[in-house]
XYZ file of C-alpha atoms in Angstrom:
455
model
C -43.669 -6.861 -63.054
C -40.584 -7.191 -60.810
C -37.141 -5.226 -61.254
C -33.610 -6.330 -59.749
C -30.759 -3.247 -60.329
C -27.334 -3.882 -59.347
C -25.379 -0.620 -59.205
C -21.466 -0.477 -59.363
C -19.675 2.579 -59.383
C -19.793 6.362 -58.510
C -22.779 8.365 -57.139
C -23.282 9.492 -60.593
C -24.551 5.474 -61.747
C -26.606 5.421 -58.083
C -28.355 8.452 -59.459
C -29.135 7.182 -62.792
C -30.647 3.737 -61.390
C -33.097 5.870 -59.159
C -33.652 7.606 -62.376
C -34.405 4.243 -63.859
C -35.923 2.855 -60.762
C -38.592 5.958 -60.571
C -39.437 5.517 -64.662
C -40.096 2.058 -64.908
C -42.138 2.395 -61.750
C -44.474 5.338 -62.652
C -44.773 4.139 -66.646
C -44.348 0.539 -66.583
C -45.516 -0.301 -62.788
C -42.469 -2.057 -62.300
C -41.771 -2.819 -58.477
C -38.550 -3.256 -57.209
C -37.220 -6.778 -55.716
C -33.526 -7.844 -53.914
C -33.867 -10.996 -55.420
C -32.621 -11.406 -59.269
C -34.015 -14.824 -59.426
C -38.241 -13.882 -59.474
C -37.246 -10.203 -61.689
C -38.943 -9.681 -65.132
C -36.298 -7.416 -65.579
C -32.385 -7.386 -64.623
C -30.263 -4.183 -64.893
C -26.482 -4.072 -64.428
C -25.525 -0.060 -64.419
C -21.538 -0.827 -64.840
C -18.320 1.482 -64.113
C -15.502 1.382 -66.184
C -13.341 3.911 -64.742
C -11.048 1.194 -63.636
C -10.272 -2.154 -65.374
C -11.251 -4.781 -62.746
C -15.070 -4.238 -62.533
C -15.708 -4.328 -66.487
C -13.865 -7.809 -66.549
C -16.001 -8.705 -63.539
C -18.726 -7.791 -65.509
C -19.341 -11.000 -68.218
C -19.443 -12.981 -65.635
C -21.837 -11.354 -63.404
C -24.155 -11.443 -66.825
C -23.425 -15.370 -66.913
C -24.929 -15.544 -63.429
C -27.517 -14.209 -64.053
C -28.519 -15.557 -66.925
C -28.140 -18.866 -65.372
C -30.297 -18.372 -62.907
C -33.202 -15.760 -63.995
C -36.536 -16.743 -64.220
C -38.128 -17.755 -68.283
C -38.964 -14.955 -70.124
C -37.100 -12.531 -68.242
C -34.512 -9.458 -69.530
C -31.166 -8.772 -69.055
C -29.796 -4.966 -69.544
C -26.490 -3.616 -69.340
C -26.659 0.058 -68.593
C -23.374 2.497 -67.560
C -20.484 3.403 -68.576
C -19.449 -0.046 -69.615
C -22.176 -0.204 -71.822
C -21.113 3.339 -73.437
C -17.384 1.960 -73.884
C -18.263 -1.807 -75.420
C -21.761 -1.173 -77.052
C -22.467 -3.938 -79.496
C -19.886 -6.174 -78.257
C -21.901 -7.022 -74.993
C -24.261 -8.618 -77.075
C -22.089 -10.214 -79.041
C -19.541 -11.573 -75.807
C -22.958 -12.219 -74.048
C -26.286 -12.850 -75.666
C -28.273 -13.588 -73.151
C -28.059 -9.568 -72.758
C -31.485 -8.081 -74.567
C -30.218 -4.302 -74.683
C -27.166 -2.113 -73.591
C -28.172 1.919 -72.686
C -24.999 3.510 -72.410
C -24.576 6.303 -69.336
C -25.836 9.381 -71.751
C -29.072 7.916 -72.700
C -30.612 6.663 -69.345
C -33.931 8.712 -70.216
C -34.613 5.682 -72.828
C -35.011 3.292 -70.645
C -38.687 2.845 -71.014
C -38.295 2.969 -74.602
C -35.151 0.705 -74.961
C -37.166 -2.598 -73.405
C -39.414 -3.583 -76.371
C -36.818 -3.317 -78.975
C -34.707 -6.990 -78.741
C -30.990 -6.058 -79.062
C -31.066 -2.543 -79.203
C -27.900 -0.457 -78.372
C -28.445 2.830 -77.471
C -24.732 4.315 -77.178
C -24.948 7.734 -78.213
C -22.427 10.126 -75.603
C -23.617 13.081 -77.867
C -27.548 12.585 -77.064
C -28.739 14.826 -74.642
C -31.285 14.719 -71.887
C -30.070 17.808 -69.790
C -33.744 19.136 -70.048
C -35.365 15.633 -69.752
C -37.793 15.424 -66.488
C -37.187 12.439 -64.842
C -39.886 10.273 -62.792
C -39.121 11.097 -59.139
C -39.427 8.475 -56.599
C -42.183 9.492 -53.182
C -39.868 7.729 -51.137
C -36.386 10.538 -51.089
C -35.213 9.439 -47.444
C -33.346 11.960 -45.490
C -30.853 12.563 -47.932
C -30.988 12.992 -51.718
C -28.679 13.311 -54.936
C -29.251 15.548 -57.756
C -27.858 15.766 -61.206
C -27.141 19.681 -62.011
C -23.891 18.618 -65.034
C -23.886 15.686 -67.776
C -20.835 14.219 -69.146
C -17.278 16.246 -68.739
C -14.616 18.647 -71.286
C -11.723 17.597 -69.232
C -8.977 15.855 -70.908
C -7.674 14.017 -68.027
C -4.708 11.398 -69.585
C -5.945 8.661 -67.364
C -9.957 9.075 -67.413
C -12.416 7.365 -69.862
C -15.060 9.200 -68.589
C -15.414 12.016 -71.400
C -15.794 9.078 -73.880
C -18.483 7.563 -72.116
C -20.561 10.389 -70.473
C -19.937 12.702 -73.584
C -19.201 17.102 -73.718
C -20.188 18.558 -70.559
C -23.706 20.341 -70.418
C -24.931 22.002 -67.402
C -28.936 21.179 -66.783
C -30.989 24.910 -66.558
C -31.411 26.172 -63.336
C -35.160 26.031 -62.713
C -35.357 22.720 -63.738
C -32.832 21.812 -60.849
C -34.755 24.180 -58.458
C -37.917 22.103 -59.107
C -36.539 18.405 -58.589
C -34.418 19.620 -55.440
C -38.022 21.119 -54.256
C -39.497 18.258 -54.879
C -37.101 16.068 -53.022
C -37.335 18.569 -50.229
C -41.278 18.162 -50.183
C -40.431 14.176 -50.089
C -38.555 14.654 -47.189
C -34.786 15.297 -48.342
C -32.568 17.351 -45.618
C -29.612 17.014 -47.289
C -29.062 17.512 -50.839
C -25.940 15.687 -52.880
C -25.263 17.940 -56.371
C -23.385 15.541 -58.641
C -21.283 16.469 -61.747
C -17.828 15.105 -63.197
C -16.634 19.146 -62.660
C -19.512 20.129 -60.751
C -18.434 23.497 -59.583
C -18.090 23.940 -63.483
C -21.817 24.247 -63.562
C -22.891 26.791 -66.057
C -20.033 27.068 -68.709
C -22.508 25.280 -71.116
C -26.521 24.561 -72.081
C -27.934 23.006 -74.843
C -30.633 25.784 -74.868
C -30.605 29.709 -74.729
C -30.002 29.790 -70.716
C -28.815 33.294 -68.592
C -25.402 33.353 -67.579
C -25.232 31.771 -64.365
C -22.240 29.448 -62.198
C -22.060 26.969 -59.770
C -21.433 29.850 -56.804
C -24.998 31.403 -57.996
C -26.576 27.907 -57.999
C -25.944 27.520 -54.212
C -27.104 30.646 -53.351
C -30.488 30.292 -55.690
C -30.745 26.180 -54.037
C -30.331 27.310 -49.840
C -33.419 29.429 -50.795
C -35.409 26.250 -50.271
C -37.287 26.270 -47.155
C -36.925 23.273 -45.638
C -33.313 22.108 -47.154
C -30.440 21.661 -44.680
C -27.361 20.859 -45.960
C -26.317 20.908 -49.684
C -22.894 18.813 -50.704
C -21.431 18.193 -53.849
C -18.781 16.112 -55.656
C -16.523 16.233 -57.515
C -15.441 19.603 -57.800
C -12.091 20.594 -59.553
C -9.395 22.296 -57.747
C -8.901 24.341 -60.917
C -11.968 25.820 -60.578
C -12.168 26.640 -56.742
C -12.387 30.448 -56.979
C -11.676 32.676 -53.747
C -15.532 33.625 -55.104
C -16.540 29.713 -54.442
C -14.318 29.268 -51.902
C -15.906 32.418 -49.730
C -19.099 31.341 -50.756
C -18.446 27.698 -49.152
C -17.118 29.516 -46.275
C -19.976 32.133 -45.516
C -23.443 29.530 -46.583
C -25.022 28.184 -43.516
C -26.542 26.067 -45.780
C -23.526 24.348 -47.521
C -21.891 21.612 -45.840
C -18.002 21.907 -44.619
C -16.825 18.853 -45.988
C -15.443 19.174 -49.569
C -13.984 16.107 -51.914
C -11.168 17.859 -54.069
C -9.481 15.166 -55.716
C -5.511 15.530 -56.360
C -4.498 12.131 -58.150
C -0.677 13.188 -57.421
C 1.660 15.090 -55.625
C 3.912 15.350 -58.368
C 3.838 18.773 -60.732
C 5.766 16.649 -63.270
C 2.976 13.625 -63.162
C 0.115 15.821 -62.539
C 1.446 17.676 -65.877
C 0.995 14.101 -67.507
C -2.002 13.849 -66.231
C -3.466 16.759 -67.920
C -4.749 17.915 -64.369
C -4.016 21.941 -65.249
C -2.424 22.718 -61.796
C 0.648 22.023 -59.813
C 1.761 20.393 -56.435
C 2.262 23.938 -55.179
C -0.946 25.471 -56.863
C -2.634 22.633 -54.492
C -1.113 23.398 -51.719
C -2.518 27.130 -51.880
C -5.863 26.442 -52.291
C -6.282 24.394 -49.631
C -4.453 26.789 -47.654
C -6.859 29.647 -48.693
C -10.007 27.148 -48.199
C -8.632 26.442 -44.811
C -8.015 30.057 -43.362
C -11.655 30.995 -44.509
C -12.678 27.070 -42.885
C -10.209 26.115 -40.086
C -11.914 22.752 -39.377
C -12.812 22.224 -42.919
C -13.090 18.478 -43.514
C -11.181 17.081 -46.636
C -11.262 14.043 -48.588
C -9.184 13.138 -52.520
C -8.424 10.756 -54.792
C -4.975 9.464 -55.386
C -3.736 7.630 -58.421
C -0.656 5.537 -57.207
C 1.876 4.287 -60.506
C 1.282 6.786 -63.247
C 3.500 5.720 -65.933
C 6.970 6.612 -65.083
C 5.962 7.815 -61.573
C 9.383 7.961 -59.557
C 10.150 7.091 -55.774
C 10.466 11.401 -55.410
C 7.066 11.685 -57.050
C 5.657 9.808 -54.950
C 7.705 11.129 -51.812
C 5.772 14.161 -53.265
C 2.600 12.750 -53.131
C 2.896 11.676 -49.818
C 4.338 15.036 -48.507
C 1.055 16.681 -50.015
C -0.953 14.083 -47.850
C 1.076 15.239 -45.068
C 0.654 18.572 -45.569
C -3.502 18.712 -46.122
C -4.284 15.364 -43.277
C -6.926 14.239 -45.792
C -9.778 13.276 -43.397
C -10.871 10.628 -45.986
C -8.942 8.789 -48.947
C -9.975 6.993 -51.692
C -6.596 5.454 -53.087
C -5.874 3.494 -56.109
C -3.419 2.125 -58.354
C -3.250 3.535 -61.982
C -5.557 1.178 -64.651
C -4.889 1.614 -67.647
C -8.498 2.513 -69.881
C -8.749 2.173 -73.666
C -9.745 5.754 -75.130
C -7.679 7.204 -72.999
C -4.076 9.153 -74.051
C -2.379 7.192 -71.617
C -3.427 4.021 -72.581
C -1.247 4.428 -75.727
C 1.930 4.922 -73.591
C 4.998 2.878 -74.251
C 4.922 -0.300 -71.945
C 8.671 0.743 -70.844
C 6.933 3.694 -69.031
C 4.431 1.192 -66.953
C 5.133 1.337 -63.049
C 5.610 -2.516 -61.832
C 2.804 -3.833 -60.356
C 4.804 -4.967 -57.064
C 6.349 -1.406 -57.046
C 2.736 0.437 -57.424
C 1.526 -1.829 -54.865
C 3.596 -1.404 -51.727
C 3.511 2.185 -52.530
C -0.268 1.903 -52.700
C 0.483 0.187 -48.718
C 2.531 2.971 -47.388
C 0.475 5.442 -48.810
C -2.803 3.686 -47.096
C -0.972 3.011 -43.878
C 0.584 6.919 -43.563
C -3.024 8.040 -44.091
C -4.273 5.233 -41.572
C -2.251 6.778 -38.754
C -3.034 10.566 -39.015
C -6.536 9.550 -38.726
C -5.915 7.747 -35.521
C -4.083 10.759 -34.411
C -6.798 13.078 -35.749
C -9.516 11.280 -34.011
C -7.171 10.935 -30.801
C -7.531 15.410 -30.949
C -11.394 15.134 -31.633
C -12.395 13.990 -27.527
C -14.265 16.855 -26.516
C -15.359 18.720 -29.578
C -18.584 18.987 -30.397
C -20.721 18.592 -34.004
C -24.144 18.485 -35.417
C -25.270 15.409 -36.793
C -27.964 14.568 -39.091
C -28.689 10.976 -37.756
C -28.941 8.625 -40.894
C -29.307 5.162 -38.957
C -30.586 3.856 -35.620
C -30.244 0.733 -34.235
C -32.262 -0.565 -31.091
C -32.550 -4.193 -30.328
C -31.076 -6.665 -27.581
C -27.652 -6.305 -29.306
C -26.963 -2.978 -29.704
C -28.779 0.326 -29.229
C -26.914 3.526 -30.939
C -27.818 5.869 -33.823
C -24.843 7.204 -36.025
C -24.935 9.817 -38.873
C -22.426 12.796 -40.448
C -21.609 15.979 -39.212
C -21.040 18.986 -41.682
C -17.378 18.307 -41.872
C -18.823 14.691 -43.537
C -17.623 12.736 -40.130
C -19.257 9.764 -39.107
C -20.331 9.771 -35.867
C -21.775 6.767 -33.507
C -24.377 7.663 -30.813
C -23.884 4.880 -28.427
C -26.862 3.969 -26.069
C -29.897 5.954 -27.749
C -31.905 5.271 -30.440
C -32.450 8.732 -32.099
C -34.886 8.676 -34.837
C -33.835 9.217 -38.782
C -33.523 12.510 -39.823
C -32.960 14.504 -36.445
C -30.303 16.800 -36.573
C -28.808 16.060 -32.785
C -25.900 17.758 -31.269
C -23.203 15.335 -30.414
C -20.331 15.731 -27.840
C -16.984 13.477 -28.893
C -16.320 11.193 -26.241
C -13.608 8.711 -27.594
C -12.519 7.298 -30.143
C -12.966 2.778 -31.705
C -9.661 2.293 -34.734
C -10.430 6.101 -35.648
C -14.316 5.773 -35.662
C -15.710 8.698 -33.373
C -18.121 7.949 -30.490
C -20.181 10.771 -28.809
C -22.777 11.501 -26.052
C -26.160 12.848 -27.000
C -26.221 16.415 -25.960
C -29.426 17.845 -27.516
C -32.058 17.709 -30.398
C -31.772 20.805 -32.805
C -34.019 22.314 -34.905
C -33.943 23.437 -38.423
C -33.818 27.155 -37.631
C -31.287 26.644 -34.591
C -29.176 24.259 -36.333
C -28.993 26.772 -39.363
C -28.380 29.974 -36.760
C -25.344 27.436 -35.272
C -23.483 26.880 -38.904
C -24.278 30.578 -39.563
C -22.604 31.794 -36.384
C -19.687 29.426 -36.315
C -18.794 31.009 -39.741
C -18.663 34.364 -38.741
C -16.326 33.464 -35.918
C -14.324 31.688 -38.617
C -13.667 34.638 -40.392
């Protein structure tokens, strides 16, 4: 039997479809296929963290339906599916089942009952063992948190991935082995707070946090790099943040999302911390990490955001030189607190918009500046992708910092860690010469000594 998945959202949902993807396989023998039309099965795993992909969705499950082959299933899977339940099926029945974001362990169990909704954002499956696919690549992500305590005003998240509980250690420490064995160099640890890992298990577990759980997973023989997202600011510790600093293992590129530069709209938000607060941390993250690379998330048009918050916002930006942005304006999400605002306190759309432009274009030219000051430096890249045919022969992958970096004229093959001088610069994409292939000891003895000299 055939399976199509179409994935939209976070690198939480990409996590749960190879979670799906490796149990259908190993106790269904489903095999996967890129085209929907000759699938026994169809999965949509949806987002609803913003408003415009759950409208898309209906009609994506009209296409589909329209064209699928007889006999074959349609599931709706996510966070979508968590937030509408029943009324999938009822807006779209030509839908078999909905498995909201909390119970993706069911999915084998879900398919031979017609019209089931499995919804549940209290069931757990922190201590569930997932199928693991053979087939890891060079770089892997790993579920250490389920579901989030935050009360964010803006985020339906909480209602659709459910309280926060932290999966025990030595089940993590046998999956990320596993992927290592598979041939995993780079490990992604995912959690709404993930460096909130440990404030809660669903069984008897010693007392443990996310600082420990680095330390316990660059043990691994064999691992290179460990990243993670999304960490809160609030809980960026000097313990963390020295810990981050000092781990040869742990990659120096960090997401830590800000939403606004405003202490008055960040107090709306619910976010816990100021515009100065902020400000300090990175500060402290970036005298342990000088060349620490930095990327956010900005919410543009929180109800009654002002031209000075926003000034505010864009000072921050100034202030940090993000190195990557992911920039949006505000959506307002049922189950939310600030979905029951009073439509007088709604930011015009035209308003949100252009500052959502000036916002993207300020960041736009740092960057070209930034990369304009990286000609000469040098990195260590794990090379992701290589390209070598009458066209075009380069190979391009990240440094620690999380840059992408193009190898032009050599075709270096996938997973080589290669060091990489910067030579210019395309529209704020860097371009470097090949300088030499790196082991895994030398590579490690590199990160380790550049962070002494650091501090």
């Amino acid at each position: 039997m055939k399976l199509f998945i179409q994935t939209l959202g976070c690198a939480m949902n990409e996590r749960d479809s190879a979670h799906m993807i490796a149990e259908l396989k190993e106790k269904l023998n489903y095999t996967l296929t890129d085209n929907s039309k000759e699938a026994d099965l169809i999965l949509i795993n949806t987002c609803s963290v913003r408003e415009k992909p759950e409208k898309k969705l209906f009609s994506e499950i009209g296409a589909f339906a329209k064209e699928k082959k007889e006999g074959a299933k349609i599931g709706v899977c996510g966070c979508t599916a968590s937030h509408l339940g029943e009324e999938i099926i009822k807006k779209a029945p030509s839908v078999d089942f909905v498995l909201g974001a909390r119970n993706v362990s069911k999915i084998t169990q879900i398919l031979s009952r017609p019209k089931a909704v499995e919804v549940d954002i209290d069931y757990d499956d922190s201590t569930y063992i997932f199928a693991n696919s053979a087939h890891t690549g060079i770089k892997a992500m790993i579920n250490i948190s389920i579901g989030c305590n935050k009360k964010c005003s803006y985020c339906i998240v909480p209602f659709t991935r459910g309280k926060e509980i932290s999966i025990p250690t030595d089940l993590l420490m046998q999956e990320a082995q596993k992927l290592v064995q598979n041939g995993a160099k780079e490990l992604l640890l995912l959690g709404q707070n993930v460096n909130h890992y440990g404030i809660g298990f669903s069984q008897p577990h010693p007392p443990t946090n996310f600082t420990r759980l680095l330390r316990t997973l660059s043990r691994i023989e064999g691992l290179y790099r460990i990243r993670f997202t999304s960490p809160h600011p609030l809980h960026m510790d000097d313990e963390f943040l020295e810990e981050f600093a000092a781990n040869a293992h742990i990659a120096k590129g960090i997401h830590i999302p800000l939403q606004s530069g405003s202490s008055r709209i960040l107090k709306m938000m619910k976010r816990g911390y100021t515009k100065q607060w902020y400000i300090e941390r990175i500060a402290k993250l970036k005298s342990l990490v000088p060349n620490v690379g930095i990327s956010t998330d900005i919410i543009v048009g929180f109800p009654t955001e002002s031209e000075e918050d926003f000034k505010d916002t864009l000072d921050v930006l100034e202030i940090v030189g993000f190195d990557t942005l992911y920039s949006f304006v505000y959506s307002p999400r049922p189950h939310t607190s600030a979905y029951h605002y009073d439509k007088n306190m709604l930011i015009k759309e035209e308003v949100a918009k252009e500052r959502l432009a000036r916002l993207q274009d300020l960041h736009k030219n740092m960057l070209r500046q930034k990369a304009t000051s990286e000609i000469g430096s040098t990195y260590e890249v794990l090379v992701e992708n290589c390209y070598n045919d009458e066209n075009i022969c380069l190979s391009e992958g990240r440094s620690s910092h999380n840059k992408l970096i193009k190898i032009l004229g050599r075709a270096i093959p996938i997973g080589t860690i290669a060091q990489v001088k910067i030579t210019h610069n395309e529209g704020g994409a860097l371009m470097g010469e090949f300088i030499r292939e790196l082991s895994l000891k030398e590579a490690l003895e590199l990160n380790a000594k550049n962070a002494r000299i650091a501090n």
